[in-house]
Short mmCIF file of C-alpha atoms and ligand atoms in Angstrom, two decimals:
data_model
loop_
_atom_site.label_atom_id
_atom_site.label_comp_id
_atom_site.label_asym_id
_atom_site.label_seq_id
_atom_site.Cartn_x
_atom_site.Cartn_y
_atom_site.Cartn_z
CA MET A 1 -96.90 51.22 73.99
CA GLY A 2 -96.91 48.79 71.11
CA THR A 3 -94.88 49.89 68.15
CA THR A 4 -97.55 49.45 65.46
CA GLU A 5 -100.29 51.26 67.32
CA SER A 6 -102.55 51.64 64.28
CA ALA A 7 -102.63 47.94 63.33
CA PRO A 8 -105.47 45.91 64.83
CA LEU A 9 -104.51 43.70 67.70
CA SER A 10 -103.81 40.07 67.05
CA VAL A 11 -106.57 38.30 68.94
CA ASP A 12 -105.44 34.79 67.99
CA ARG A 13 -102.00 35.50 69.40
CA ILE A 14 -103.42 37.10 72.53
CA ARG A 15 -105.78 34.18 73.18
CA GLU A 16 -102.79 31.84 73.44
CA ASP A 17 -101.85 33.69 76.63
CA PHE A 18 -105.20 32.84 78.25
CA PRO A 19 -105.57 29.05 78.61
CA ILE A 20 -108.80 29.57 80.57
CA LEU A 21 -110.47 30.60 77.30
CA GLU A 22 -109.99 27.02 76.05
CA ARG A 23 -112.25 25.80 78.85
CA GLU A 24 -115.43 24.03 78.10
CA VAL A 25 -118.66 24.30 80.07
CA ASP A 26 -120.54 21.00 79.90
CA GLY A 27 -118.74 20.12 76.69
CA THR A 28 -119.23 23.48 74.97
CA GLN A 29 -116.43 25.97 74.34
CA LEU A 30 -116.61 28.89 76.81
CA VAL A 31 -117.49 32.37 75.52
CA TYR A 32 -116.42 34.77 78.27
CA LEU A 33 -118.30 38.06 78.04
CA ASP A 34 -118.18 39.20 81.67
CA ASN A 35 -115.05 41.30 81.48
CA ALA A 36 -116.52 44.43 83.07
CA ALA A 37 -116.84 42.34 86.23
CA THR A 38 -113.43 40.65 86.05
CA SER A 39 -111.03 40.10 83.17
CA GLN A 40 -108.99 36.94 82.68
CA THR A 41 -105.33 36.67 83.63
CA PRO A 42 -102.62 36.09 81.00
CA GLU A 43 -99.73 33.67 81.44
CA PRO A 44 -97.06 36.34 82.12
CA VAL A 45 -99.13 37.61 85.06
CA VAL A 46 -99.80 34.09 86.36
CA ASP A 47 -96.03 33.49 86.04
CA ALA A 48 -95.24 36.68 87.97
CA ILE A 49 -97.50 35.48 90.80
CA ALA A 50 -95.91 32.02 90.86
CA ASP A 51 -92.44 33.50 90.60
CA TYR A 52 -93.06 35.71 93.62
CA TYR A 53 -94.20 32.80 95.79
CA ARG A 54 -91.51 30.45 94.45
CA ARG A 55 -88.56 32.80 94.74
CA TYR A 56 -88.95 35.83 97.00
CA ASN A 57 -92.14 35.72 99.09
CA SER A 58 -91.38 37.94 102.08
CA ASN A 59 -92.67 40.99 103.94
CA VAL A 60 -91.86 44.43 102.59
CA HIS A 61 -90.24 47.54 104.10
CA ARG A 62 -89.30 45.62 107.25
CA GLY A 63 -86.45 43.23 106.71
CA LEU A 64 -82.88 43.82 105.72
CA HIS A 65 -82.56 40.24 104.51
CA GLN A 66 -82.25 39.48 100.81
CA LEU A 67 -85.78 38.21 100.18
CA SER A 68 -87.39 41.17 101.91
CA GLN A 69 -85.21 43.54 99.92
CA GLU A 70 -86.21 41.89 96.66
CA ALA A 71 -89.91 41.95 97.57
CA SER A 72 -89.65 45.60 98.67
CA ILE A 73 -87.93 46.68 95.47
CA ALA A 74 -90.52 44.91 93.32
CA TYR A 75 -93.49 46.13 95.37
CA GLU A 76 -92.31 49.74 95.56
CA GLY A 77 -91.30 49.64 91.90
CA ALA A 78 -94.84 48.55 91.03
CA HIS A 79 -96.02 51.94 92.32
CA ASP A 80 -93.59 53.64 89.91
CA ARG A 81 -94.93 51.51 87.06
CA VAL A 82 -98.52 52.50 87.84
CA ALA A 83 -97.50 56.17 88.13
CA GLU A 84 -95.92 56.04 84.70
CA PHE A 85 -98.94 54.22 83.23
CA ILE A 86 -101.44 56.94 84.22
CA GLY A 87 -99.14 59.95 83.91
CA ALA A 88 -98.79 60.64 87.65
CA ALA A 89 -95.78 62.53 88.98
CA GLY A 90 -94.41 59.58 90.94
CA ARG A 91 -95.00 56.82 93.48
CA GLU A 92 -96.01 59.32 96.17
CA GLU A 93 -99.27 59.81 94.26
CA ILE A 94 -100.06 56.08 93.96
CA VAL A 95 -101.70 54.29 96.90
CA PHE A 96 -102.31 50.57 96.57
CA THR A 97 -105.67 49.47 97.93
CA LYS A 98 -107.74 46.32 97.61
CA ASN A 99 -109.95 47.62 94.77
CA THR A 100 -111.79 50.66 93.38
CA THR A 101 -114.32 50.42 96.21
CA GLU A 102 -111.64 50.73 98.88
CA SER A 103 -109.99 53.62 97.02
CA MET A 104 -113.29 55.51 97.14
CA ASN A 105 -113.91 54.72 100.78
CA LEU A 106 -110.41 55.89 101.59
CA VAL A 107 -111.05 59.36 100.17
CA ALA A 108 -114.60 59.57 101.51
CA TYR A 109 -113.39 58.74 105.02
CA ALA A 110 -109.95 60.36 105.11
CA TRP A 111 -110.94 63.51 103.22
CA GLY A 112 -114.75 63.63 103.40
CA LEU A 113 -115.27 63.10 107.12
CA SER A 114 -112.97 65.97 108.01
CA GLU A 115 -113.63 68.36 105.12
CA LEU A 116 -117.41 68.10 104.61
CA GLY A 117 -120.06 69.73 106.73
CA PRO A 118 -123.58 71.18 106.58
CA GLY A 119 -124.00 73.37 103.50
CA ASP A 120 -121.35 71.47 101.54
CA GLU A 121 -122.35 69.51 98.46
CA VAL A 122 -121.03 66.41 96.76
CA VAL A 123 -122.07 66.12 93.12
CA LEU A 124 -122.42 62.64 91.60
CA THR A 125 -124.15 61.38 88.48
CA GLU A 126 -127.23 59.20 88.18
CA MET A 127 -125.05 56.47 86.69
CA GLU A 128 -122.60 56.06 89.58
CA HIS A 129 -121.68 52.58 90.76
CA HIS A 130 -122.71 51.86 94.37
CA ALA A 131 -119.01 52.03 95.29
CA SER A 132 -119.23 55.77 94.80
CA LEU A 133 -122.92 56.43 95.34
CA VAL A 134 -123.37 54.62 98.67
CA THR A 135 -120.00 55.75 100.00
CA TRP A 136 -120.63 59.47 99.44
CA GLN A 137 -124.25 59.10 100.54
CA GLN A 138 -123.18 57.66 103.90
CA VAL A 139 -120.37 60.15 104.47
CA ALA A 140 -122.80 62.96 103.62
CA LYS A 141 -125.24 61.62 106.22
CA ARG A 142 -122.50 61.65 108.84
CA THR A 143 -121.24 65.13 108.02
CA GLY A 144 -124.49 66.92 107.18
CA ALA A 145 -123.39 67.47 103.57
CA THR A 146 -125.83 67.07 100.66
CA VAL A 147 -125.47 64.75 97.66
CA LYS A 148 -126.76 65.92 94.27
CA TYR A 149 -126.98 63.91 91.05
CA ILE A 150 -126.30 65.11 87.52
CA ARG A 151 -129.22 63.88 85.40
CA ILE A 152 -128.88 61.61 82.42
CA ASP A 153 -130.92 62.10 79.25
CA ASP A 154 -132.95 59.48 77.37
CA GLU A 155 -129.89 58.23 75.50
CA GLY A 156 -127.85 57.77 78.67
CA TYR A 157 -125.63 60.85 78.27
CA LEU A 158 -125.00 63.28 81.11
CA ASP A 159 -127.05 66.47 80.91
CA MET A 160 -124.13 68.91 80.93
CA ASP A 161 -126.39 71.95 81.39
CA HIS A 162 -127.60 70.31 84.57
CA ALA A 163 -123.98 69.64 85.56
CA ARG A 164 -123.20 73.36 85.17
CA GLU A 165 -126.26 74.20 87.26
CA LEU A 166 -125.46 71.75 90.06
CA ILE A 167 -121.76 72.46 90.47
CA THR A 168 -121.56 75.69 92.48
CA GLU A 169 -119.48 77.37 95.17
CA ASP A 170 -121.05 74.94 97.65
CA THR A 171 -119.66 71.93 95.80
CA GLN A 172 -116.63 70.37 97.48
CA MET A 173 -116.36 67.15 95.48
CA VAL A 174 -117.53 65.98 92.06
CA SER A 175 -117.30 62.20 91.80
CA VAL A 176 -118.00 60.80 88.37
CA VAL A 177 -117.72 57.46 86.67
CA HIS A 178 -115.53 57.69 83.54
CA ILE A 179 -117.30 54.86 81.68
CA SER A 180 -120.61 53.61 83.03
CA ASN A 181 -120.54 49.88 83.76
CA ALA A 182 -124.26 49.68 82.97
CA LEU A 183 -124.81 52.13 80.10
CA GLY A 184 -121.40 52.12 78.44
CA THR A 185 -121.53 55.95 78.36
CA VAL A 186 -118.11 57.61 78.16
CA ASN A 187 -118.36 60.74 80.29
CA PRO A 188 -116.56 64.03 79.48
CA VAL A 189 -114.41 63.89 82.61
CA SER A 190 -111.98 66.61 81.64
CA THR A 191 -114.82 69.09 80.98
CA LEU A 192 -116.30 68.12 84.35
CA ALA A 193 -112.87 68.62 85.94
CA ASP A 194 -112.75 72.15 84.49
CA ILE A 195 -116.21 72.95 85.85
CA ALA A 196 -115.32 71.52 89.27
CA HIS A 197 -112.04 73.42 89.42
CA ASP A 198 -113.73 76.69 88.39
CA HIS A 199 -115.68 76.31 91.63
CA ASP A 200 -112.70 75.18 93.73
CA ALA A 201 -114.10 71.67 94.04
CA TYR A 202 -112.15 68.45 93.62
CA ILE A 203 -112.96 65.82 91.00
CA PHE A 204 -112.76 62.09 91.67
CA VAL A 205 -112.78 59.96 88.52
CA ASP A 206 -113.96 56.35 88.82
CA GLY A 207 -111.73 54.70 86.24
CA ALA A 208 -112.76 51.09 86.93
CA GLN A 209 -114.15 50.70 83.40
CA SER A 210 -111.81 53.05 81.52
CA VAL A 211 -108.25 52.53 82.76
CA PRO A 212 -108.26 48.87 81.58
CA ASN A 213 -109.08 49.68 77.98
CA ARG A 214 -107.92 53.14 76.88
CA PRO A 215 -105.17 55.64 77.57
CA VAL A 216 -106.05 57.54 80.76
CA ASP A 217 -103.71 60.33 81.76
CA VAL A 218 -104.41 62.05 85.07
CA GLU A 219 -102.62 65.19 84.03
CA ALA A 220 -104.55 65.50 80.76
CA ILE A 221 -107.86 65.03 82.59
CA ASP A 222 -106.65 67.10 85.53
CA ALA A 223 -108.19 64.55 87.92
CA ASP A 224 -107.61 65.17 91.61
CA PHE A 225 -108.33 61.51 92.36
CA LEU A 226 -108.60 58.44 90.14
CA ALA A 227 -109.48 54.90 91.20
CA PHE A 228 -109.28 51.56 89.39
CA SER A 229 -109.01 47.80 90.03
CA GLY A 230 -106.31 45.37 88.93
CA HIS A 231 -108.73 42.50 88.34
CA LYS A 232 -110.43 44.28 85.43
CA MET A 233 -107.15 44.81 83.54
CA CYS A 234 -105.44 41.41 83.41
CA GLY A 235 -104.20 41.68 86.99
CA PRO A 236 -105.19 39.64 90.04
CA THR A 237 -107.97 40.37 92.51
CA GLY A 238 -107.02 42.05 95.78
CA ILE A 239 -105.21 45.02 94.25
CA GLY A 240 -106.61 48.43 93.39
CA VAL A 241 -105.18 51.89 92.95
CA LEU A 242 -105.95 55.29 94.35
CA TYR A 243 -104.22 58.10 92.51
CA GLY A 244 -104.32 61.45 94.31
CA LYS A 245 -102.52 64.73 93.67
CA GLU A 246 -99.60 64.89 96.06
CA HIS A 247 -100.57 68.11 97.82
CA ILE A 248 -104.08 66.75 98.51
CA LEU A 249 -102.87 63.37 99.80
CA ASP A 250 -100.31 65.20 101.88
CA ALA A 251 -102.97 67.24 103.63
CA MET A 252 -105.20 64.22 104.31
CA GLN A 253 -105.14 62.24 107.54
CA PRO A 254 -104.60 58.46 107.30
CA TYR A 255 -107.56 56.14 106.71
CA LEU A 256 -106.21 53.04 108.46
CA TYR A 257 -103.74 53.03 111.33
CA GLY A 258 -101.10 50.41 112.11
CA GLY A 259 -97.74 49.17 110.95
CA ASP A 260 -95.83 50.65 108.02
CA MET A 261 -97.83 53.88 107.95
CA ILE A 262 -96.07 55.49 110.92
CA ARG A 263 -92.86 57.42 111.32
CA LYS A 264 -92.58 57.78 115.12
CA VAL A 265 -94.84 56.45 117.86
CA THR A 266 -94.85 57.27 121.56
CA PHE A 267 -97.36 56.20 124.23
CA ASP A 268 -99.10 59.52 123.62
CA ASP A 269 -99.01 60.16 119.90
CA ALA A 270 -97.77 59.17 116.44
CA THR A 271 -96.55 60.81 113.24
CA TRP A 272 -97.04 59.50 109.73
CA ASN A 273 -94.80 57.92 107.15
CA GLU A 274 -94.19 59.62 103.81
CA LEU A 275 -96.52 59.14 100.84
CA PRO A 276 -97.81 56.76 99.67
CA TRP A 277 -97.04 54.52 102.67
CA LYS A 278 -99.04 56.77 105.00
CA PHE A 279 -102.13 55.22 103.39
CA GLU A 280 -100.94 51.60 103.25
CA ALA A 281 -101.26 50.35 106.84
CA GLY A 282 -100.28 46.77 107.64
CA THR A 283 -98.87 44.13 105.33
CA PRO A 284 -100.12 45.01 101.85
CA ASN A 285 -101.10 42.73 98.97
CA ILE A 286 -97.48 42.45 97.91
CA CYS A 287 -97.75 39.78 95.25
CA GLN A 288 -100.87 41.35 93.75
CA GLY A 289 -99.16 44.74 93.51
CA ILE A 290 -96.18 43.23 91.74
CA ALA A 291 -98.49 41.29 89.41
CA LEU A 292 -100.43 44.47 88.60
CA ALA A 293 -97.21 46.00 87.26
CA GLU A 294 -96.80 42.90 85.09
CA ALA A 295 -100.39 43.24 83.85
CA ILE A 296 -99.68 46.86 82.90
CA ASP A 297 -96.62 45.75 80.95
CA TYR A 298 -98.83 43.20 79.20
CA ILE A 299 -101.62 45.56 78.12
CA GLU A 300 -99.30 48.44 77.27
CA ASP A 301 -97.33 46.09 75.09
CA ILE A 302 -100.52 45.42 73.14
CA GLY A 303 -101.16 49.18 73.08
CA MET A 304 -103.91 51.08 74.89
CA GLU A 305 -105.19 52.80 71.71
CA ARG A 306 -105.47 49.44 70.00
CA ILE A 307 -107.30 47.95 72.96
CA GLN A 308 -109.72 50.86 72.90
CA ALA A 309 -110.36 50.50 69.16
CA HIS A 310 -110.88 46.74 69.50
CA GLU A 311 -113.39 47.14 72.33
CA GLU A 312 -115.30 49.91 70.60
CA GLN A 313 -115.57 47.86 67.40
CA LEU A 314 -116.85 44.84 69.30
CA ALA A 315 -119.35 46.95 71.25
CA GLU A 316 -120.67 48.50 68.06
CA TYR A 317 -120.92 45.13 66.37
CA ALA A 318 -122.74 43.67 69.40
CA TYR A 319 -125.07 46.67 69.54
CA ASP A 320 -125.94 46.27 65.84
CA ARG A 321 -126.43 42.52 66.06
CA LEU A 322 -128.54 42.74 69.22
CA SER A 323 -130.63 45.47 67.58
CA GLU A 324 -131.82 42.82 65.12
CA PHE A 325 -134.13 41.57 67.88
CA GLU A 326 -137.37 43.49 67.55
CA ASP A 327 -138.29 43.44 71.21
CA ILE A 328 -134.92 44.15 72.78
CA ASP A 329 -134.22 47.11 75.06
CA ILE A 330 -130.59 48.19 74.87
CA TYR A 331 -129.51 50.74 77.47
CA GLY A 332 -127.19 53.68 76.89
CA PRO A 333 -125.78 55.59 73.91
CA PRO A 334 -125.67 54.46 70.26
CA GLY A 335 -123.42 51.60 69.23
CA ASP A 336 -120.74 53.83 67.73
CA ASP A 337 -120.30 55.94 70.87
CA ARG A 338 -119.81 53.69 73.86
CA GLY A 339 -117.30 51.73 75.89
CA GLY A 340 -116.94 47.97 75.46
CA LEU A 341 -120.18 46.73 76.95
CA VAL A 342 -123.85 46.34 76.08
CA ALA A 343 -126.62 45.88 78.69
CA PHE A 344 -130.05 44.79 77.50
CA ASN A 345 -133.35 43.08 78.23
CA LEU A 346 -134.94 40.77 75.72
CA GLY A 347 -138.73 41.07 75.66
CA ALA A 348 -140.33 40.21 78.96
CA VAL A 349 -137.69 37.62 79.85
CA HIS A 350 -136.02 38.41 83.17
CA ALA A 351 -132.31 39.15 82.85
CA HIS A 352 -131.48 36.36 85.29
CA ASP A 353 -133.31 33.83 83.10
CA THR A 354 -131.49 35.19 80.04
CA SER A 355 -128.11 34.73 81.67
CA GLU A 356 -128.99 31.27 82.99
CA ILE A 357 -129.99 30.11 79.54
CA LEU A 358 -126.89 31.69 78.02
CA ASN A 359 -124.84 29.74 80.54
CA GLU A 360 -126.30 26.55 79.09
CA PHE A 361 -124.71 27.64 75.80
CA ALA A 362 -121.47 28.33 77.71
CA VAL A 363 -121.86 32.08 77.16
CA ALA A 364 -120.91 33.98 80.33
CA VAL A 365 -122.68 37.33 80.77
CA ARG A 366 -123.68 39.16 83.92
CA ALA A 367 -127.27 39.73 84.98
CA GLY A 368 -128.48 42.04 87.72
CA ASP A 369 -128.46 45.72 88.53
CA HIS A 370 -124.66 45.91 88.10
CA CYS A 371 -124.44 47.81 91.39
CA THR A 372 -126.44 50.68 89.87
CA GLN A 373 -129.85 50.24 91.48
CA PRO A 374 -131.00 53.88 91.31
CA LEU A 375 -130.05 53.96 87.63
CA HIS A 376 -131.96 50.74 86.95
CA ASP A 377 -134.97 52.20 88.80
CA LYS A 378 -134.78 55.16 86.48
CA LEU A 379 -134.52 52.88 83.44
CA GLY A 380 -137.64 51.09 84.69
CA ALA A 381 -135.90 47.72 84.70
CA PRO A 382 -134.95 45.96 87.94
CA ALA A 383 -132.12 44.17 86.16
CA SER A 384 -130.40 43.80 82.81
CA ALA A 385 -128.17 41.26 81.09
CA ARG A 386 -124.76 42.63 80.14
CA ALA A 387 -122.14 41.46 77.66
CA SER A 388 -118.75 43.10 78.12
CA PHE A 389 -115.64 42.70 76.00
CA TYR A 390 -111.89 42.67 76.33
CA ILE A 391 -108.73 42.12 74.32
CA TYR A 392 -109.34 38.41 73.60
CA ASN A 393 -112.98 38.59 72.46
CA THR A 394 -113.99 38.15 68.84
CA ARG A 395 -116.89 38.93 66.51
CA GLU A 396 -117.55 35.19 66.34
CA GLU A 397 -118.16 35.26 70.08
CA VAL A 398 -120.66 38.09 69.62
CA ASP A 399 -122.36 35.94 66.95
CA LYS A 400 -122.44 33.08 69.44
CA LEU A 401 -124.14 35.36 71.96
CA VAL A 402 -126.78 36.37 69.42
CA GLU A 403 -127.37 32.79 68.23
CA SER A 404 -127.72 31.61 71.82
CA LEU A 405 -130.23 34.38 72.49
CA GLU A 406 -132.21 33.27 69.42
CA ASP A 407 -132.27 29.72 70.80
CA ALA A 408 -133.17 31.02 74.24
CA ARG A 409 -135.99 32.99 72.68
CA GLU A 410 -137.44 29.76 71.29
CA LEU A 411 -137.24 28.10 74.69
CA PHE A 412 -139.26 30.96 76.20
CA ALA A 413 -141.75 31.17 73.29
N1 LIG B 501 -116.86 51.47 89.67
C1 LIG B 501 -117.28 50.94 88.51
C2 LIG B 501 -117.62 51.81 87.37
C3 LIG B 501 -117.33 49.54 88.39
O1 LIG B 501 -117.73 49.01 87.23
C4 LIG B 501 -116.98 48.74 89.49
C5 LIG B 501 -117.10 47.24 89.44
C6 LIG B 501 -116.54 49.36 90.67
C7 LIG B 501 -116.51 50.73 90.73
C8 LIG B 501 -116.10 48.57 91.85
O2 LIG B 501 -114.96 47.85 91.54
P1 LIG B 501 -114.38 46.80 92.60
O3 LIG B 501 -113.18 46.23 91.94
O4 LIG B 501 -114.08 47.56 93.83
O5 LIG B 501 -115.46 45.79 92.81
N2 LIG B 501 -118.08 46.81 88.57
C9 LIG B 501 -118.53 45.55 88.45
C10 LIG B 501 -119.43 45.18 87.46
O6 LIG B 501 -119.88 45.95 86.63
N3 LIG B 501 -119.69 43.89 87.57
O7 LIG B 501 -119.00 43.40 88.62
C11 LIG B 501 -118.28 44.43 89.16
#
């Protein structure tokens, strides 16, 4: 953690670590507001990647030679760093995957296929990302289990009375997004964990949009599982995390079979390696795992509370400025109670047209359903444009977004 946690973060200083932000698009300075999709990568992380390939690129766990030992120590140590970052007991609770999506599939397959059956229920929310929604839906189809959805209200908050109604003795798993990537809603995950545990169900927290920008402690939430992606938190693509409580991971069968995940193999059978390696079959994304640990050092050095405050301030400012448009629809909770993103539609202009025009002003936003199609159906909009913020974004960039939208408005008039 940074030492002066209450002071605002120094955006000018931070921006120096991200040369990509100096880029121009057709001669105009880039404004990167697509951080909920993928954040940019600071120099120390780029250096860690280059350093790995320049100095000690080698396979892990297998060789006794010097390079393999160095790679193994760094890769295994990265698990310890992640464990410390989210308050897990140790590396045995930290499985490296490719991304949040794979972490969810791992649990749905390794736990869900064997534990779920007819009469069992999986409780999701109406704002789940497809990574969770489709995965549980398909595993439910294969096992005969039923999926139920906690309703959202008109402001985009979860209806907690409905949550209490839906979570019953039949519930085996509650899987809930911590911060919605479409609405910006911050869900009360620790209350949901209490409700789930009162009914002997597990809770899976989708931390893809929360772990990058606020302190998330698995013990404080009492999450049974937590998933997140390195590429949304200053790390590289190709690395994600599955946290699971040790006793649950211990009882689960492997998801993928192959090298590294075994202890003893005969022609007839096999036994499994210790945690977390039991779930990391084959050569892992070694460099990406090591670089994720570097990314965690980088953001923790800035301070997770400060990152959270910065994002919330920018989101509120963006919400207020965008509200100046008379015919704008902004989705989700009020500006002063949301994570660092704002999804909207401006008048009758299609979100894809909005984002294409914004691109002409070098403003990068995402347009689409943000992998939340059922939610967008419920909102009555097939797509929305979304601006999302991170540590290096400024109020001036929000102003640039609004000015560009004003210009775009004239083009469509
Ligand atoms: N869960 C949430 C809440 C997400 O926002 C995302 C990615 C995922 C899961 C999946 O993460 P992945 O790393 O496995 O792809 N969300 C987005 C987005 O909003 N725009 O692009 C990706």
